[in-house]
Amino acid sequence: DTAVSQTPKYLVTQMGNDKSIKCEQNLGHDTMYWYKQDSKKFLKIMFSYNNKELIINETVPNRFSPKSPDKAHLNLHINSLELGDSAVYFCASSLNRDRVSHFGAGTRLSVL
Amino acid sequence: AQSVTQLGSHVSVSEGALVLLRCNYSSSVPPYLFWYVQYPNQGLQLLLKYTSAATLVKGINGFEAEFKKSETSFHLTKPSAHMSDAAEYFCAVSDYGGATNKLIFGTGTLLAVQP
């Protein structure tokens, strides 16, 4: 009964490839997020969706394209992967009025 | 703009000793503040939150934090450290923009617990 689940947990790929990470939440939340954690453990928001609508896009390269088919899902597609994209990507969700974000276990992306 | 600063990227304590992890915030509005813990190779787990109610907030695993407006601080404490407390701890402030709740994180503090 995982609350926020991401797949895959690990992703190793070559530079220039395109990859996707999937996220699903079963908490009934209306807002979902993608955060990036770099090699120094610094966490920064990338995107936020509320009821399938893009709310936040934090100057992320347009090689990154989030898609929210419904309130419970937020996927992240990355085109033309670069070495600098190597990081841990966390999905999170929250109920708007609650302000508490629940995080997935993360996807560790390694670009070779 | 809202921000948080965590003083000390590494803190080492002995098992049974007091844990004190420091967090200072900057906010133009009454802040909502959080502490999250990240165990190795895992996601972030909420320890506790301050949402403008009681200034002393109790969380899971024996942790607590006190909101001090005069010092713009939200330090995390635990009276007696356990080996299992070794992890990375993140302080965060909520940047609430109507339809969404963005978290702005500090740079994290790695807690080591020595036997």
mmCIF file of C-alpha atoms in Angstrom:
data_model
loop_
_atom_site.group_PDB
_atom_site.id
_atom_site.type_symbol
_atom_site.label_atom_id
_atom_site.label_comp_id
_atom_site.label_asym_id
_atom_site.label_seq_id
_atom_site.Cartn_x
_atom_site.Cartn_y
_atom_site.Cartn_z
ATOM 1 C CA ASP A 1 0.000 0.000 0.000
ATOM 2 C CA THR A 2 2.823 2.366 -0.971
ATOM 3 C CA ALA A 3 1.629 5.971 -0.862
ATOM 4 C CA VAL A 4 3.892 7.490 -3.536
ATOM 5 C CA SER A 5 5.573 5.001 -5.828
ATOM 6 C CA GLN A 6 8.162 5.668 -8.509
ATOM 7 C CA THR A 7 9.518 3.413 -11.189
ATOM 8 C CA PRO A 8 12.183 2.541 -11.913
ATOM 9 C CA LYS A 9 14.254 2.794 -8.754
ATOM 10 C CA TYR A 10 17.508 2.761 -10.715
ATOM 11 C CA LEU A 11 18.104 3.912 -14.273
ATOM 12 C CA VAL A 12 21.461 3.632 -16.018
ATOM 13 C CA THR A 13 21.665 4.919 -19.557
ATOM 14 C CA GLN A 14 23.943 6.427 -22.178
ATOM 15 C CA MET A 15 24.252 10.083 -23.040
ATOM 16 C CA GLY A 16 21.814 11.154 -25.728
ATOM 17 C CA ASN A 17 19.156 8.589 -24.864
ATOM 18 C CA ASP A 18 15.563 9.394 -23.932
ATOM 19 C CA LYS A 19 14.104 7.974 -20.725
ATOM 20 C CA SER A 20 10.977 8.227 -18.596
ATOM 21 C CA ILE A 21 10.274 7.969 -14.891
ATOM 22 C CA LYS A 22 6.788 7.195 -13.658
ATOM 23 C CA CYS A 23 5.100 8.274 -10.442
ATOM 24 C CA GLU A 24 1.794 7.289 -8.916
ATOM 25 C CA GLN A 25 0.165 8.288 -5.636
ATOM 26 C CA ASN A 26 -2.786 6.608 -3.945
ATOM 27 C CA LEU A 27 -3.315 9.274 -1.284
ATOM 28 C CA GLY A 28 -6.038 11.161 -3.115
ATOM 29 C CA HIS A 29 -3.799 14.244 -3.276
ATOM 30 C CA ASP A 30 -4.438 16.963 -5.825
ATOM 31 C CA THR A 31 -0.894 18.238 -6.290
ATOM 32 C CA MET A 32 2.200 16.379 -7.453
ATOM 33 C CA TYR A 33 5.827 17.419 -7.774
ATOM 34 C CA TRP A 34 9.189 16.455 -9.168
ATOM 35 C CA TYR A 35 12.298 17.321 -7.185
ATOM 36 C CA LYS A 36 15.915 16.793 -8.191
ATOM 37 C CA GLN A 37 18.588 15.872 -5.652
ATOM 38 C CA ASP A 38 22.113 16.444 -6.921
ATOM 39 C CA SER A 39 25.335 14.721 -5.925
ATOM 40 C CA LYS A 40 25.729 17.084 -2.957
ATOM 41 C CA LYS A 41 22.282 16.053 -1.693
ATOM 42 C CA PHE A 42 20.783 19.460 -2.529
ATOM 43 C CA LEU A 43 17.043 19.205 -3.241
ATOM 44 C CA LYS A 44 15.335 21.549 -5.665
ATOM 45 C CA ILE A 45 11.879 21.561 -7.111
ATOM 46 C CA MET A 46 11.509 21.082 -10.845
ATOM 47 C CA PHE A 47 7.791 20.920 -11.556
ATOM 48 C CA SER A 48 4.450 20.996 -9.828
ATOM 49 C CA TYR A 49 1.051 19.947 -11.143
ATOM 50 C CA ASN A 50 -2.300 20.664 -9.540
ATOM 51 C CA ASN A 51 -5.260 18.695 -10.887
ATOM 52 C CA LYS A 52 -3.281 17.874 -14.057
ATOM 53 C CA GLU A 53 -2.407 21.513 -14.656
ATOM 54 C CA LEU A 54 1.227 22.681 -14.695
ATOM 55 C CA ILE A 55 1.730 25.205 -11.901
ATOM 56 C CA ILE A 56 5.484 25.386 -11.400
ATOM 57 C CA ASN A 57 8.264 25.050 -13.933
ATOM 58 C CA GLU A 58 11.490 26.069 -12.254
ATOM 59 C CA THR A 59 13.700 26.996 -15.215
ATOM 60 C CA VAL A 60 14.248 23.376 -16.090
ATOM 61 C CA PRO A 61 15.679 22.674 -19.577
ATOM 62 C CA ASN A 62 12.941 21.863 -22.055
ATOM 63 C CA ARG A 63 14.512 18.434 -22.520
ATOM 64 C CA PHE A 64 12.509 17.635 -19.387
ATOM 65 C CA SER A 65 8.808 17.217 -20.060
ATOM 66 C CA PRO A 66 6.408 16.262 -17.288
ATOM 67 C CA LYS A 67 3.047 14.757 -18.088
ATOM 68 C CA SER A 68 0.100 14.262 -15.783
ATOM 69 C CA PRO A 69 -2.557 12.020 -17.343
ATOM 70 C CA ASP A 70 -4.665 12.255 -14.191
ATOM 71 C CA LYS A 71 -4.442 13.527 -10.617
ATOM 72 C CA ALA A 72 -2.797 10.340 -9.378
ATOM 73 C CA HIS A 73 0.025 10.188 -11.921
ATOM 74 C CA LEU A 74 2.910 12.445 -12.839
ATOM 75 C CA ASN A 75 5.525 11.152 -15.251
ATOM 76 C CA LEU A 76 8.816 12.724 -16.234
ATOM 77 C CA HIS A 77 10.276 12.278 -19.692
ATOM 78 C CA ILE A 78 13.833 13.341 -20.394
ATOM 79 C CA ASN A 79 15.158 13.749 -23.937
ATOM 80 C CA SER A 80 18.777 13.716 -25.040
ATOM 81 C CA LEU A 81 20.172 12.846 -21.641
ATOM 82 C CA GLU A 82 23.334 14.623 -20.533
ATOM 83 C CA LEU A 83 25.950 13.722 -17.929
ATOM 84 C CA GLY A 84 24.680 16.543 -15.725
ATOM 85 C CA ASP A 85 21.262 14.932 -15.518
ATOM 86 C CA SER A 86 22.686 12.262 -13.244
ATOM 87 C CA ALA A 87 20.877 12.702 -9.950
ATOM 88 C CA VAL A 88 18.150 11.262 -7.775
ATOM 89 C CA TYR A 89 14.692 12.344 -8.858
ATOM 90 C CA PHE A 90 11.942 12.394 -6.253
ATOM 91 C CA CYS A 91 8.253 12.485 -6.863
ATOM 92 C CA ALA A 92 6.047 13.955 -4.145
ATOM 93 C CA SER A 93 2.405 14.745 -3.590
ATOM 94 C CA SER A 94 0.373 16.910 -1.266
ATOM 95 C CA LEU A 95 -3.169 17.895 -0.475
ATOM 96 C CA ASN A 96 -3.387 21.570 -1.228
ATOM 97 C CA ARG A 97 -4.711 22.690 2.119
ATOM 98 C CA ASP A 98 -2.415 20.411 4.136
ATOM 99 C CA ARG A 99 1.008 21.621 2.953
ATOM 100 C CA VAL A 100 2.674 18.350 3.903
ATOM 101 C CA SER A 101 4.430 16.685 0.999
ATOM 102 C CA HIS A 102 4.821 12.924 0.851
ATOM 103 C CA PHE A 103 7.803 11.668 -1.079
ATOM 104 C CA GLY A 104 8.499 8.598 -3.141
ATOM 105 C CA ALA A 105 11.637 6.511 -2.676
ATOM 106 C CA GLY A 106 13.413 8.223 -5.561
ATOM 107 C CA THR A 107 14.827 7.220 -8.919
ATOM 108 C CA ARG A 108 18.594 7.206 -9.168
ATOM 109 C CA LEU A 109 19.507 8.194 -12.720
ATOM 110 C CA SER A 110 23.057 7.595 -13.922
ATOM 111 C CA VAL A 111 24.012 8.925 -17.333
ATOM 112 C CA LEU A 112 27.211 7.408 -18.716
ATOM 113 C CA ALA B 1 11.872 35.059 -1.147
ATOM 114 C CA GLN B 2 11.801 32.301 1.424
ATOM 115 C CA SER B 3 14.874 30.321 2.357
ATOM 116 C CA VAL B 4 16.337 28.101 5.034
ATOM 117 C CA THR B 5 19.906 27.770 6.233
ATOM 118 C CA GLN B 6 21.202 24.711 7.998
ATOM 119 C CA LEU B 7 24.336 25.336 10.019
ATOM 120 C CA GLY B 8 26.706 22.418 9.985
ATOM 121 C CA SER B 9 26.726 20.022 7.087
ATOM 122 C CA HIS B 10 28.056 17.265 9.354
ATOM 123 C CA VAL B 11 27.221 16.663 13.000
ATOM 124 C CA SER B 12 28.661 13.799 15.021
ATOM 125 C CA VAL B 13 27.361 12.758 18.438
ATOM 126 C CA SER B 14 27.860 9.812 20.732
ATOM 127 C CA GLU B 15 25.083 7.334 21.306
ATOM 128 C CA GLY B 16 22.945 8.627 24.171
ATOM 129 C CA ALA B 17 24.026 12.240 23.709
ATOM 130 C CA LEU B 18 21.828 15.187 22.847
ATOM 131 C CA VAL B 19 21.180 15.797 19.167
ATOM 132 C CA LEU B 20 20.900 19.413 18.029
ATOM 133 C CA LEU B 21 20.539 20.239 14.345
ATOM 134 C CA ARG B 22 20.243 23.901 13.482
ATOM 135 C CA CYS B 23 17.912 25.560 11.005
ATOM 136 C CA ASN B 24 17.269 29.254 10.442
ATOM 137 C CA TYR B 25 14.641 30.532 8.061
ATOM 138 C CA SER B 26 13.881 33.671 6.135
ATOM 139 C CA SER B 27 10.288 34.394 5.247
ATOM 140 C CA SER B 28 8.189 37.449 4.526
ATOM 141 C CA VAL B 29 5.045 35.690 5.729
ATOM 142 C CA PRO B 30 4.379 33.417 8.731
ATOM 143 C CA PRO B 31 6.272 30.305 7.719
ATOM 144 C CA TYR B 32 5.276 26.687 7.577
ATOM 145 C CA LEU B 33 8.403 24.706 8.490
ATOM 146 C CA PHE B 34 9.326 21.061 8.210
ATOM 147 C CA TRP B 35 12.052 18.620 9.087
ATOM 148 C CA TYR B 36 12.537 15.611 6.839
ATOM 149 C CA VAL B 37 14.907 12.681 7.322
ATOM 150 C CA GLN B 38 16.567 10.702 4.553
ATOM 151 C CA TYR B 39 18.090 7.339 5.388
ATOM 152 C CA PRO B 40 20.737 6.019 2.977
ATOM 153 C CA ASN B 41 19.323 5.234 -0.447
ATOM 154 C CA GLN B 42 15.791 6.035 0.646
ATOM 155 C CA GLY B 43 13.241 8.766 0.123
ATOM 156 C CA LEU B 44 12.374 11.600 2.475
ATOM 157 C CA GLN B 45 10.275 10.939 5.529
ATOM 158 C CA LEU B 46 8.499 13.690 7.416
ATOM 159 C CA LEU B 47 9.778 14.030 10.985
ATOM 160 C CA LEU B 48 7.648 16.962 12.078
ATOM 161 C CA LYS B 49 5.999 20.160 10.934
ATOM 162 C CA TYR B 50 5.258 23.619 12.280
ATOM 163 C CA THR B 51 2.045 25.161 10.994
ATOM 164 C CA SER B 52 1.543 28.182 13.261
ATOM 165 C CA ALA B 53 -0.017 26.283 16.153
ATOM 166 C CA ALA B 54 2.126 25.274 19.140
ATOM 167 C CA THR B 55 5.703 26.536 18.937
ATOM 168 C CA LEU B 56 7.110 23.297 20.350
ATOM 169 C CA VAL B 57 6.443 20.550 17.873
ATOM 170 C CA LYS B 58 6.861 16.870 18.605
ATOM 171 C CA GLY B 59 7.615 14.459 15.823
ATOM 172 C CA ILE B 60 8.360 10.827 15.247
ATOM 173 C CA ASN B 61 11.263 8.855 16.736
ATOM 174 C CA GLY B 62 11.556 11.161 19.765
ATOM 175 C CA PHE B 63 12.491 14.289 17.802
ATOM 176 C CA GLU B 64 11.100 17.714 18.506
ATOM 177 C CA ALA B 65 11.655 21.229 17.242
ATOM 178 C CA GLU B 66 10.932 24.663 18.631
ATOM 179 C CA PHE B 67 9.818 27.573 16.492
ATOM 180 C CA LYS B 68 11.399 30.826 17.704
ATOM 181 C CA LYS B 69 10.203 33.806 15.745
ATOM 182 C CA SER B 70 12.591 36.229 17.472
ATOM 183 C CA GLU B 71 15.548 34.123 16.356
ATOM 184 C CA THR B 72 14.006 32.973 13.046
ATOM 185 C CA SER B 73 15.015 29.465 14.056
ATOM 186 C CA PHE B 74 13.521 25.990 13.977
ATOM 187 C CA HIS B 75 16.191 23.759 15.504
ATOM 188 C CA LEU B 76 15.698 20.010 15.728
ATOM 189 C CA THR B 77 16.546 18.180 18.942
ATOM 190 C CA LYS B 78 16.464 14.737 20.453
ATOM 191 C CA PRO B 79 17.497 14.108 24.071
ATOM 192 C CA SER B 80 19.314 10.839 23.456
ATOM 193 C CA ALA B 81 20.762 9.734 20.137
ATOM 194 C CA HIS B 82 20.382 6.173 18.871
ATOM 195 C CA MET B 83 22.545 4.513 16.267
ATOM 196 C CA SER B 84 19.457 4.290 14.064
ATOM 197 C CA ASP B 85 19.249 8.107 13.948
ATOM 198 C CA ALA B 86 22.249 8.268 11.614
ATOM 199 C CA ALA B 87 20.876 9.863 8.456
ATOM 200 C CA GLU B 88 20.646 13.093 6.469
ATOM 201 C CA TYR B 89 18.269 15.693 7.891
ATOM 202 C CA PHE B 90 16.656 18.438 5.860
ATOM 203 C CA CYS B 91 14.924 21.549 7.075
ATOM 204 C CA ALA B 92 12.385 23.023 4.651
ATOM 205 C CA VAL B 93 10.031 25.968 4.389
ATOM 206 C CA SER B 94 6.786 25.905 2.478
ATOM 207 C CA ASP B 95 6.455 28.427 -0.310
ATOM 208 C CA TYR B 96 2.704 28.356 -0.720
ATOM 209 C CA GLY B 97 1.404 29.769 -3.972
ATOM 210 C CA GLY B 98 -2.323 29.168 -3.856
ATOM 211 C CA ALA B 99 -2.628 26.051 -5.938
ATOM 212 C CA THR B 100 0.607 24.439 -4.939
ATOM 213 C CA ASN B 101 2.939 24.006 -2.039
ATOM 214 C CA LYS B 102 6.609 24.177 -3.045
ATOM 215 C CA LEU B 103 9.189 23.133 -0.482
ATOM 216 C CA ILE B 104 12.435 25.046 -0.277
ATOM 217 C CA PHE B 105 15.072 22.902 1.339
ATOM 218 C CA GLY B 106 18.208 23.625 3.279
ATOM 219 C CA THR B 107 21.429 21.975 2.244
ATOM 220 C CA GLY B 108 21.036 19.154 4.729
ATOM 221 C CA THR B 109 22.910 17.970 7.808
ATOM 222 C CA LEU B 110 24.450 14.537 7.931
ATOM 223 C CA LEU B 111 24.130 13.122 11.434
ATOM 224 C CA ALA B 112 26.640 10.499 12.496
ATOM 225 C CA VAL B 113 26.144 8.593 15.759
ATOM 226 C CA GLN B 114 29.222 7.075 17.341
ATOM 227 C CA PRO B 115 28.960 4.008 19.599
#
